[in-house]
Amino acid sequence: MKKVSTEWNELLLDYLDGSLSGDKIQQLKQELASSAELRARLEELKVLTEQFKQVTLEHPSKNFTQRVMEKLHDYPVRSSVSVRNSIWLLAGVLVAIGLGSFLLATGIFDTPGSINLNQFGLDNKIIQQQLPTISFNGKLIVNIIIILNIALAFLVLDRAILRPWFERRTHMNIDRA
Amino acid sequence: MTDPEFLLIDRIVAGNQQAYAELVDRYKSYAYTLALKILENRPEAEEAAQDAFIKAFHHLKNFNKDSKFSTWLYRIVFNTAVSYKRKRKVAFQNIENTIIEYNQEAEGMLERQDRRKFLNQAISHLNEADKLAITLFYLQEFSLEEIATITGMQANTVKVRIHRARQRLADELASVLKKEALTL
C-alpha cells in the first residue's frame, strides 16, 4: 500500500485534534473519499488518538502534601559555585594577594617603568611620526590588583561559604522550633 | 482581575507557608503524572515531584506571574525529573533510532489493553521532551505555547515533534495490527 505523505498525515492529525479550518476539512473529505490509503491512515491515527485519550491522571501517595510541607526547609541552599570550588578560588585569590604583597615589599615596583613604542620597529610607511613613550607606575598597578583581589576574596567568602552556612543554620533552628 | 491563585502565591511569599499546602494539593497529581511519564518508576517519580514542589517553594518569589503558575511549576517538574533520570545514567533513546521489540503478548489478539500496553512501551522509547509534550497535549489540553514553555522548546517545534511522534507511533501500531491480521 502507498505510504501517506507527511503533509496529509499532518492534515489528518489536525483534523483529529479539531484544529482544521472549514476549507481544509472539505479538501480532506474529498481526498478521503477517493483514497483508500488515506482512509486507512485516518483509522490508524484514530486508534492511536483514542489510546492517548485514555491516558489517565496518576495520583501520588496520600501523605504527599504532608511530606512536601515537612521537607520545605530541607532544601539545600545552592550556590552557583560549589563549596569546594569556592575554597580553591579563595585559596588562589589569597595566594595572589600574598605574592603581590611580597613583591611590593621587595621593592621591585618602586621605580616607575616606561614602554617606548618605537622599540617595536613598526613600519615607517604606516606610522611616519615618532611614537610616544608610555610611563607607568608598577607599584600603583599592583596595589590596585591586590585591592581587587581582596574585594573578590570577601565576595567569595560571603556568597559561597558564609551565607549558605548561616542560611542552613537558620533553617535548622526553624525546624527545631 | 487578579487571579485568585496569584493572591494565594502572594500570601505564601509574604510568609504564610501553610498556604503552600493548598497549591501542592491542587497540582500534586499532575506533577506526579509528569514525573512518572519521564521516570517510569513510582517511588522515584514521587520523590522527584516532591523535590520539584520544594524547589518551586524556594523560588516562588521569582515567579513573575507572566505565565500560569502550573506552567511554571511543570517546567520545574520536567527539569527535576530529567535531572533524576540523568543521575540514573540511563542512555536516552530517540524513537527515530529505536527498534521497538514486541512482547509475546503482542503476538496474540491485540485487544484494547494490549494496545495500551504496546503504546506505553512505544512511548517509553520517546525522548523526555516528546514524551512530556504528548502527555501534556492529551492530559490537560495545554496550549502548544504552554507546552513549549514547559519543555523549553519553540511552539512550532512542539507541534512538529508531537505530530512526528504520533505518526511514528501510528506506524508502529499499524505494523502490529497488520501482524495480527496475518495471524488470524
mmCIF file of C-alpha atoms in Angstrom:
data_model
loop_
_atom_site.group_PDB
_atom_site.id
_atom_site.type_symbol
_atom_site.label_atom_id
_atom_site.label_comp_id
_atom_site.label_asym_id
_atom_site.label_seq_id
_atom_site.Cartn_x
_atom_site.Cartn_y
_atom_site.Cartn_z
ATOM 1 C CA MET A 1 0.000 0.000 0.000
ATOM 2 C CA LYS A 2 1.250 3.500 -0.887
ATOM 3 C CA LYS A 3 2.558 5.497 2.046
ATOM 4 C CA VAL A 4 0.650 8.638 3.015
ATOM 5 C CA SER A 5 2.758 11.798 2.735
ATOM 6 C CA THR A 6 3.796 13.826 5.777
ATOM 7 C CA GLU A 7 1.568 16.728 4.661
ATOM 8 C CA TRP A 8 -1.534 14.515 4.583
ATOM 9 C CA ASN A 9 -0.523 12.950 7.896
ATOM 10 C CA GLU A 10 -0.381 16.397 9.439
ATOM 11 C CA LEU A 11 -3.753 17.332 7.992
ATOM 12 C CA LEU A 12 -5.242 14.127 9.383
ATOM 13 C CA LEU A 13 -3.788 14.817 12.828
ATOM 14 C CA ASP A 14 -5.062 18.410 12.771
ATOM 15 C CA TYR A 15 -8.456 17.040 11.723
ATOM 16 C CA LEU A 16 -8.490 14.620 14.656
ATOM 17 C CA ASP A 17 -7.355 17.383 17.030
ATOM 18 C CA GLY A 18 -10.167 19.583 15.755
ATOM 19 C CA SER A 19 -7.813 22.317 14.641
ATOM 20 C CA LEU A 20 -8.533 22.193 10.917
ATOM 21 C CA SER A 21 -10.372 25.058 9.182
ATOM 22 C CA GLY A 22 -13.593 24.520 7.179
ATOM 23 C CA ASP A 23 -11.936 24.706 3.737
ATOM 24 C CA LYS A 24 -9.267 22.235 4.684
ATOM 25 C CA ILE A 25 -11.866 19.847 6.134
ATOM 26 C CA GLN A 26 -13.697 19.866 2.800
ATOM 27 C CA GLN A 27 -10.436 19.292 0.934
ATOM 28 C CA LEU A 28 -9.574 16.425 3.256
ATOM 29 C CA LYS A 29 -13.035 14.851 2.965
ATOM 30 C CA GLN A 30 -12.807 14.890 -0.835
ATOM 31 C CA GLU A 31 -9.400 13.270 -0.686
ATOM 32 C CA LEU A 32 -10.631 10.708 1.835
ATOM 33 C CA ALA A 33 -13.472 9.732 -0.485
ATOM 34 C CA SER A 34 -11.052 8.922 -3.269
ATOM 35 C CA SER A 35 -8.079 7.500 -1.383
ATOM 36 C CA ALA A 36 -8.202 4.149 0.406
ATOM 37 C CA GLU A 37 -4.674 4.735 1.788
ATOM 38 C CA LEU A 38 -5.758 7.979 3.396
ATOM 39 C CA ARG A 39 -8.845 6.336 4.915
ATOM 40 C CA ALA A 40 -6.715 3.528 6.313
ATOM 41 C CA ARG A 41 -4.260 6.040 7.753
ATOM 42 C CA LEU A 42 -7.073 8.015 9.354
ATOM 43 C CA GLU A 43 -8.248 4.829 11.052
ATOM 44 C CA GLU A 44 -4.723 4.126 12.355
ATOM 45 C CA LEU A 45 -4.390 7.639 13.709
ATOM 46 C CA LYS A 46 -7.883 7.428 15.237
ATOM 47 C CA VAL A 47 -6.918 4.258 17.113
ATOM 48 C CA LEU A 48 -3.797 5.993 18.385
ATOM 49 C CA THR A 49 -5.676 9.134 19.421
ATOM 50 C CA GLU A 50 -8.256 7.052 21.288
ATOM 51 C CA GLN A 51 -5.489 5.268 23.116
ATOM 52 C CA PHE A 52 -3.888 8.552 24.044
ATOM 53 C CA LYS A 53 -7.153 9.980 25.301
ATOM 54 C CA GLN A 54 -7.289 7.130 27.785
ATOM 55 C CA VAL A 55 -4.106 8.393 29.443
ATOM 56 C CA THR A 56 -5.239 8.955 32.987
ATOM 57 C CA LEU A 57 -4.010 11.132 35.756
ATOM 58 C CA GLU A 58 -1.866 9.258 38.257
ATOM 59 C CA HIS A 59 -2.153 10.017 41.948
ATOM 60 C CA PRO A 60 0.749 10.142 44.414
ATOM 61 C CA SER A 61 0.636 8.707 47.938
ATOM 62 C CA LYS A 62 -1.877 10.110 50.419
ATOM 63 C CA ASN A 63 0.741 11.825 52.557
ATOM 64 C CA PHE A 64 2.412 13.544 49.585
ATOM 65 C CA THR A 65 1.454 17.092 50.642
ATOM 66 C CA GLN A 66 2.401 16.427 54.244
ATOM 67 C CA ARG A 67 5.832 15.188 53.170
ATOM 68 C CA VAL A 68 6.424 18.225 50.991
ATOM 69 C CA MET A 69 5.472 20.544 53.851
ATOM 70 C CA GLU A 70 7.776 18.681 56.237
ATOM 71 C CA LYS A 71 10.694 18.893 53.828
ATOM 72 C CA LEU A 72 10.240 22.544 52.838
ATOM 73 C CA HIS A 73 13.240 23.650 54.834
ATOM 74 C CA ASP A 74 15.492 20.762 53.904
ATOM 75 C CA TYR A 75 16.146 22.412 50.591
ATOM 76 C CA PRO A 76 19.881 22.944 50.312
ATOM 77 C CA VAL A 77 20.882 26.493 49.529
ATOM 78 C CA ARG A 78 22.759 26.063 46.317
ATOM 79 C CA SER A 79 25.370 28.467 45.173
ATOM 80 C CA SER A 80 26.280 28.707 41.507
ATOM 81 C CA VAL A 81 29.822 27.781 42.585
ATOM 82 C CA SER A 82 30.325 24.628 44.651
ATOM 83 C CA VAL A 83 31.863 24.955 48.118
ATOM 84 C CA ARG A 84 34.920 23.001 47.001
ATOM 85 C CA ASN A 85 35.489 25.251 44.006
ATOM 86 C CA SER A 86 34.904 28.321 46.169
ATOM 87 C CA ILE A 87 37.586 27.204 48.595
ATOM 88 C CA TRP A 88 40.006 26.691 45.697
ATOM 89 C CA LEU A 89 39.092 30.116 44.317
ATOM 90 C CA LEU A 90 39.553 31.712 47.712
ATOM 91 C CA ALA A 91 42.920 29.997 48.151
ATOM 92 C CA GLY A 92 44.036 31.228 44.711
ATOM 93 C CA VAL A 93 42.985 34.770 45.472
ATOM 94 C CA LEU A 94 44.823 34.686 48.824
ATOM 95 C CA VAL A 95 47.962 33.364 47.129
ATOM 96 C CA ALA A 96 47.747 36.180 44.557
ATOM 97 C CA ILE A 97 47.383 38.746 47.358
ATOM 98 C CA GLY A 98 50.333 37.235 49.251
ATOM 99 C CA LEU A 99 52.519 37.135 46.152
ATOM 100 C CA GLY A 100 51.661 40.710 45.208
ATOM 101 C CA SER A 101 52.348 41.955 48.730
ATOM 102 C CA PHE A 102 55.655 40.069 48.836
ATOM 103 C CA LEU A 103 56.797 41.550 45.511
ATOM 104 C CA LEU A 104 55.765 45.007 46.674
ATOM 105 C CA ALA A 105 57.763 44.558 49.871
ATOM 106 C CA THR A 106 60.886 43.592 47.915
ATOM 107 C CA GLY A 107 60.714 46.958 46.133
ATOM 108 C CA ILE A 108 60.634 45.593 42.568
ATOM 109 C CA PHE A 109 57.928 48.074 41.596
ATOM 110 C CA ASP A 110 59.384 51.134 43.350
ATOM 111 C CA THR A 111 60.998 52.605 40.224
ATOM 112 C CA PRO A 112 58.497 53.876 37.642
ATOM 113 C CA GLY A 113 58.606 51.877 34.399
ATOM 114 C CA SER A 114 58.085 53.013 30.823
ATOM 115 C CA ILE A 115 57.325 51.453 27.435
ATOM 116 C CA ASN A 116 58.909 53.031 24.361
ATOM 117 C CA LEU A 117 56.569 52.234 21.466
ATOM 118 C CA ASN A 118 59.323 52.983 18.896
ATOM 119 C CA GLN A 119 61.327 49.986 20.058
ATOM 120 C CA PHE A 120 58.813 47.562 18.458
ATOM 121 C CA GLY A 121 60.118 48.553 14.981
ATOM 122 C CA LEU A 122 56.784 49.320 13.338
ATOM 123 C CA ASP A 123 56.896 50.072 9.615
ATOM 124 C CA ASN A 124 57.776 53.743 8.957
ATOM 125 C CA LYS A 125 55.480 53.805 5.907
ATOM 126 C CA ILE A 126 52.455 53.309 8.102
ATOM 127 C CA ILE A 127 53.442 55.458 11.061
ATOM 128 C CA GLN A 128 55.664 58.291 9.974
ATOM 129 C CA GLN A 129 55.962 60.222 13.215
ATOM 130 C CA GLN A 130 57.776 59.433 16.424
ATOM 131 C CA LEU A 131 55.666 57.378 18.856
ATOM 132 C CA PRO A 132 55.372 58.441 22.495
ATOM 133 C CA THR A 133 56.860 56.653 25.473
ATOM 134 C CA ILE A 134 54.245 55.444 27.924
ATOM 135 C CA SER A 135 55.283 55.586 31.530
ATOM 136 C CA PHE A 136 53.504 53.600 34.216
ATOM 137 C CA ASN A 137 53.615 53.209 37.943
ATOM 138 C CA GLY A 138 54.051 49.460 38.637
ATOM 139 C CA LYS A 139 53.500 49.908 42.347
ATOM 140 C CA LEU A 140 50.122 51.553 41.767
ATOM 141 C CA ILE A 141 49.017 48.814 39.341
ATOM 142 C CA VAL A 142 49.989 46.019 41.742
ATOM 143 C CA ASN A 143 48.231 47.835 44.596
ATOM 144 C CA ILE A 144 45.045 48.054 42.512
ATOM 145 C CA ILE A 145 45.301 44.336 41.667
ATOM 146 C CA ILE A 146 45.722 43.492 45.362
ATOM 147 C CA ILE A 147 42.680 45.630 46.327
ATOM 148 C CA LEU A 148 40.551 43.955 43.628
ATOM 149 C CA ASN A 149 41.678 40.528 44.869
ATOM 150 C CA ILE A 150 40.776 41.439 48.452
ATOM 151 C CA ALA A 151 37.305 42.518 47.285
ATOM 152 C CA LEU A 152 36.926 39.250 45.319
ATOM 153 C CA ALA A 153 38.062 37.232 48.352
ATOM 154 C CA PHE A 154 35.387 38.876 50.547
ATOM 155 C CA LEU A 155 32.762 38.272 47.866
ATOM 156 C CA VAL A 156 33.612 34.572 47.537
ATOM 157 C CA LEU A 157 33.743 34.179 51.308
ATOM 158 C CA ASP A 158 30.307 35.802 51.687
ATOM 159 C CA ARG A 159 28.405 34.283 48.748
ATOM 160 C CA ALA A 160 29.783 30.777 48.603
ATOM 161 C CA ILE A 161 30.766 29.973 52.179
ATOM 162 C CA LEU A 162 29.286 32.189 54.916
ATOM 163 C CA ARG A 163 25.824 32.924 53.505
ATOM 164 C CA PRO A 164 24.916 29.276 52.711
ATOM 165 C CA TRP A 165 26.247 28.256 56.121
ATOM 166 C CA PHE A 166 24.153 30.823 58.036
ATOM 167 C CA GLU A 167 21.045 30.081 55.955
ATOM 168 C CA ARG A 168 21.396 26.372 56.641
ATOM 169 C CA ARG A 169 21.778 27.111 60.371
ATOM 170 C CA THR A 170 18.672 29.326 60.313
ATOM 171 C CA HIS A 171 16.650 26.570 58.628
ATOM 172 C CA MET A 172 17.816 24.064 61.226
ATOM 173 C CA ASN A 173 16.675 26.425 64.017
ATOM 174 C CA ILE A 174 13.267 26.882 62.357
ATOM 175 C CA ASP A 175 12.835 23.134 62.091
ATOM 176 C CA ARG A 176 13.714 22.674 65.772
ATOM 177 C CA ALA A 177 11.261 25.391 66.857
ATOM 178 C CA MET B 1 -8.978 40.999 37.596
ATOM 179 C CA THR B 2 -6.353 39.408 39.789
ATOM 180 C CA ASP B 3 -6.062 35.655 39.549
ATOM 181 C CA PRO B 4 -7.053 34.169 42.965
ATOM 182 C CA GLU B 5 -4.083 31.841 42.608
ATOM 183 C CA PHE B 6 -1.739 34.836 42.422
ATOM 184 C CA LEU B 7 -3.258 36.145 45.671
ATOM 185 C CA LEU B 8 -2.547 32.779 47.265
ATOM 186 C CA ILE B 9 1.038 32.958 45.979
ATOM 187 C CA ASP B 10 1.377 36.485 47.417
ATOM 188 C CA ARG B 11 0.260 35.156 50.802
ATOM 189 C CA ILE B 12 2.860 32.383 50.650
ATOM 190 C CA VAL B 13 5.638 34.767 49.611
ATOM 191 C CA ALA B 14 4.581 37.103 52.456
ATOM 192 C CA GLY B 15 5.321 34.281 54.914
ATOM 193 C CA ASN B 16 2.165 32.161 55.154
ATOM 194 C CA GLN B 17 3.920 28.882 54.404
ATOM 195 C CA GLN B 18 0.954 26.698 55.341
ATOM 196 C CA ALA B 19 -0.968 28.163 52.404
ATOM 197 C CA TYR B 20 1.513 26.373 50.154
ATOM 198 C CA ALA B 21 -0.157 23.068 51.076
ATOM 199 C CA GLU B 22 -3.183 24.264 49.097
ATOM 200 C CA LEU B 23 -1.056 24.696 45.959
ATOM 201 C CA VAL B 24 0.607 21.305 46.488
ATOM 202 C CA ASP B 25 -2.800 19.633 46.832
ATOM 203 C CA ARG B 26 -4.042 21.319 43.683
ATOM 204 C CA TYR B 27 -1.169 20.285 41.432
ATOM 205 C CA LYS B 28 0.322 17.163 43.009
ATOM 206 C CA SER B 29 -1.392 14.678 40.689
ATOM 207 C CA TYR B 30 -0.336 16.445 37.502
ATOM 208 C CA ALA B 31 3.198 16.947 38.816
ATOM 209 C CA TYR B 32 3.405 13.291 39.806
ATOM 210 C CA THR B 33 1.990 12.092 36.471
ATOM 211 C CA LEU B 34 4.510 14.160 34.511
ATOM 212 C CA ALA B 35 7.407 12.915 36.640
ATOM 213 C CA LEU B 36 6.130 9.352 36.266
ATOM 214 C CA LYS B 37 5.956 9.661 32.469
ATOM 215 C CA ILE B 38 9.619 10.631 32.424
ATOM 216 C CA LEU B 39 10.973 8.356 35.135
ATOM 217 C CA GLU B 40 8.682 5.317 34.759
ATOM 218 C CA ASN B 41 9.260 4.485 38.383
ATOM 219 C CA ARG B 42 6.664 5.341 41.004
ATOM 220 C CA PRO B 43 8.845 5.902 44.124
ATOM 221 C CA GLU B 44 11.342 7.923 42.105
ATOM 222 C CA ALA B 45 8.570 9.954 40.448
ATOM 223 C CA GLU B 46 7.083 10.733 43.852
ATOM 224 C CA GLU B 47 10.457 11.868 45.148
ATOM 225 C CA ALA B 48 11.107 13.984 42.052
ATOM 226 C CA ALA B 49 7.660 15.590 42.273
ATOM 227 C CA GLN B 50 8.197 16.403 45.963
ATOM 228 C CA ASP B 51 11.617 17.820 45.177
ATOM 229 C CA ALA B 52 10.090 19.964 42.427
ATOM 230 C CA PHE B 53 7.481 21.368 44.827
ATOM 231 C CA ILE B 54 10.202 22.192 47.360
ATOM 232 C CA LYS B 55 12.284 23.934 44.682
ATOM 233 C CA ALA B 56 9.214 25.837 43.497
ATOM 234 C CA PHE B 57 8.544 27.000 47.067
ATOM 235 C CA HIS B 58 12.063 28.357 47.456
ATOM 236 C CA HIS B 59 11.895 30.160 44.109
ATOM 237 C CA LEU B 60 8.302 31.341 44.433
ATOM 238 C CA LYS B 61 9.385 34.938 44.914
ATOM 239 C CA ASN B 62 10.999 34.747 41.451
ATOM 240 C CA PHE B 63 7.741 33.661 39.804
ATOM 241 C CA ASN B 64 6.855 36.749 37.758
ATOM 242 C CA LYS B 65 3.205 35.865 37.034
ATOM 243 C CA ASP B 66 3.647 36.314 33.285
ATOM 244 C CA SER B 67 2.525 32.735 32.834
ATOM 245 C CA LYS B 68 0.224 30.404 34.752
ATOM 246 C CA PHE B 69 1.644 29.016 37.978
ATOM 247 C CA SER B 70 1.025 25.489 36.679
ATOM 248 C CA THR B 71 3.146 26.138 33.555
ATOM 249 C CA TRP B 72 5.983 27.443 35.715
ATOM 250 C CA LEU B 73 5.659 24.538 38.162
ATOM 251 C CA TYR B 74 5.555 21.852 35.450
ATOM 252 C CA ARG B 75 8.730 23.260 33.936
ATOM 253 C CA ILE B 76 10.410 22.726 37.323
ATOM 254 C CA VAL B 77 8.919 19.205 37.498
ATOM 255 C CA PHE B 78 10.216 18.468 33.993
ATOM 256 C CA ASN B 79 13.736 19.710 34.780
ATOM 257 C CA THR B 80 13.818 17.868 38.107
ATOM 258 C CA ALA B 81 12.623 14.583 36.587
ATOM 259 C CA VAL B 82 15.123 14.855 33.729
ATOM 260 C CA SER B 83 17.945 15.509 36.184
ATOM 261 C CA TYR B 84 16.840 12.473 38.244
ATOM 262 C CA LYS B 85 16.929 10.381 35.095
ATOM 263 C CA ARG B 86 20.387 11.680 34.167
ATOM 264 C CA LYS B 87 21.614 10.737 37.615
ATOM 265 C CA ARG B 88 20.433 7.228 36.881
ATOM 266 C CA LYS B 89 22.715 7.342 33.832
ATOM 267 C CA VAL B 90 20.184 5.767 31.554
ATOM 268 C CA ALA B 91 21.049 6.298 27.907
ATOM 269 C CA PHE B 92 18.333 8.328 26.214
ATOM 270 C CA GLN B 93 16.977 6.928 23.024
ATOM 271 C CA ASN B 94 15.118 8.742 20.353
ATOM 272 C CA ILE B 95 12.276 6.890 18.693
ATOM 273 C CA GLU B 96 13.891 7.609 15.321
ATOM 274 C CA ASN B 97 16.731 5.290 16.229
ATOM 275 C CA THR B 98 14.698 2.797 18.150
ATOM 276 C CA ILE B 99 13.511 -0.612 17.109
ATOM 277 C CA ILE B 100 10.554 -1.455 19.251
ATOM 278 C CA GLU B 101 10.516 -5.037 20.383
ATOM 279 C CA TYR B 102 7.126 -6.585 20.701
ATOM 280 C CA ASN B 103 6.472 -8.784 23.635
ATOM 281 C CA GLN B 104 4.974 -12.222 23.458
ATOM 282 C CA GLU B 105 1.512 -10.929 24.274
ATOM 283 C CA ALA B 106 1.530 -8.779 21.127
ATOM 284 C CA GLU B 107 1.706 -11.973 19.108
ATOM 285 C CA GLY B 108 -1.804 -12.850 20.152
ATOM 286 C CA MET B 109 -5.012 -10.913 19.705
ATOM 287 C CA LEU B 110 -4.275 -7.236 20.161
ATOM 288 C CA GLU B 111 -7.060 -6.219 22.470
ATOM 289 C CA ARG B 112 -7.570 -2.744 23.801
ATOM 290 C CA GLN B 113 -5.482 -3.442 26.895
ATOM 291 C CA ASP B 114 -2.679 -4.903 24.840
ATOM 292 C CA ARG B 115 -2.729 -1.911 22.542
ATOM 293 C CA ARG B 116 -2.435 0.311 25.553
ATOM 294 C CA LYS B 117 0.454 -1.734 26.858
ATOM 295 C CA PHE B 118 2.117 -1.548 23.466
ATOM 296 C CA LEU B 119 1.529 2.184 23.284
ATOM 297 C CA ASN B 120 3.087 2.724 26.715
ATOM 298 C CA GLN B 121 6.046 0.640 25.609
ATOM 299 C CA ALA B 122 6.400 2.686 22.420
ATOM 300 C CA ILE B 123 6.024 5.986 24.278
ATOM 301 C CA SER B 124 8.719 4.943 26.724
ATOM 302 C CA HIS B 125 11.138 4.997 23.786
ATOM 303 C CA LEU B 126 10.446 8.635 23.050
ATOM 304 C CA ASN B 127 12.840 11.208 24.406
ATOM 305 C CA GLU B 128 11.822 13.138 27.532
ATOM 306 C CA ALA B 129 10.648 16.311 25.806
ATOM 307 C CA ASP B 130 8.496 14.432 23.259
ATOM 308 C CA LYS B 131 7.088 12.174 25.942
ATOM 309 C CA LEU B 132 6.115 15.105 28.116
ATOM 310 C CA ALA B 133 4.775 17.117 25.185
ATOM 311 C CA ILE B 134 2.456 14.278 24.142
ATOM 312 C CA THR B 135 1.342 13.647 27.722
ATOM 313 C CA LEU B 136 0.551 17.317 28.308
ATOM 314 C CA PHE B 137 -1.186 17.554 24.949
ATOM 315 C CA TYR B 138 -3.641 14.792 25.804
ATOM 316 C CA LEU B 139 -3.806 15.062 29.569
ATOM 317 C CA GLN B 140 -4.948 18.609 30.136
ATOM 318 C CA GLU B 141 -5.189 20.106 26.684
ATOM 319 C CA PHE B 142 -2.424 22.583 27.299
ATOM 320 C CA SER B 143 -1.874 25.078 24.515
ATOM 321 C CA LEU B 144 1.172 24.495 22.339
ATOM 322 C CA GLU B 145 2.663 27.730 23.742
ATOM 323 C CA GLU B 146 2.330 26.426 27.298
ATOM 324 C CA ILE B 147 3.829 23.069 26.372
ATOM 325 C CA ALA B 148 6.655 24.977 24.682
ATOM 326 C CA THR B 149 7.302 26.958 27.881
ATOM 327 C CA ILE B 150 7.336 23.807 30.000
ATOM 328 C CA THR B 151 9.616 21.815 27.714
ATOM 329 C CA GLY B 152 11.831 24.758 26.747
ATOM 330 C CA MET B 153 11.110 24.467 23.022
ATOM 331 C CA GLN B 154 9.557 26.727 20.404
ATOM 332 C CA ALA B 155 5.780 26.325 19.911
ATOM 333 C CA ASN B 156 6.274 25.343 16.271
ATOM 334 C CA THR B 157 8.889 22.779 17.253
ATOM 335 C CA VAL B 158 6.485 21.309 19.812
ATOM 336 C CA LYS B 159 3.786 20.951 17.174
ATOM 337 C CA VAL B 160 6.133 19.311 14.698
ATOM 338 C CA ARG B 161 7.517 16.954 17.331
ATOM 339 C CA ILE B 162 4.089 15.919 18.603
ATOM 340 C CA HIS B 163 2.906 15.301 15.038
ATOM 341 C CA ARG B 164 6.061 13.390 14.111
ATOM 342 C CA ALA B 165 5.990 11.258 17.251
ATOM 343 C CA ARG B 166 2.330 10.398 16.741
ATOM 344 C CA GLN B 167 2.954 9.455 13.115
ATOM 345 C CA ARG B 168 5.731 7.096 14.150
ATOM 346 C CA LEU B 169 3.642 5.595 16.917
ATOM 347 C CA ALA B 170 0.781 5.129 14.448
ATOM 348 C CA ASP B 171 3.190 3.392 12.032
ATOM 349 C CA GLU B 172 4.316 1.067 14.811
ATOM 350 C CA LEU B 173 0.754 0.371 15.887
ATOM 351 C CA ALA B 174 -0.274 -0.248 12.267
ATOM 352 C CA SER B 175 2.523 -2.752 11.745
ATOM 353 C CA VAL B 176 1.435 -4.637 14.879
ATOM 354 C CA LEU B 177 -2.176 -4.616 13.695
ATOM 355 C CA LYS B 178 -1.085 -5.977 10.301
ATOM 356 C CA LYS B 179 0.869 -8.731 12.021
ATOM 357 C CA GLU B 180 -2.310 -9.539 13.938
ATOM 358 C CA ALA B 181 -4.353 -9.685 10.756
ATOM 359 C CA LEU B 182 -1.855 -12.084 9.184
ATOM 360 C CA THR B 183 -2.020 -14.482 12.122
ATOM 361 C CA LEU B 184 -5.839 -14.669 12.008
#
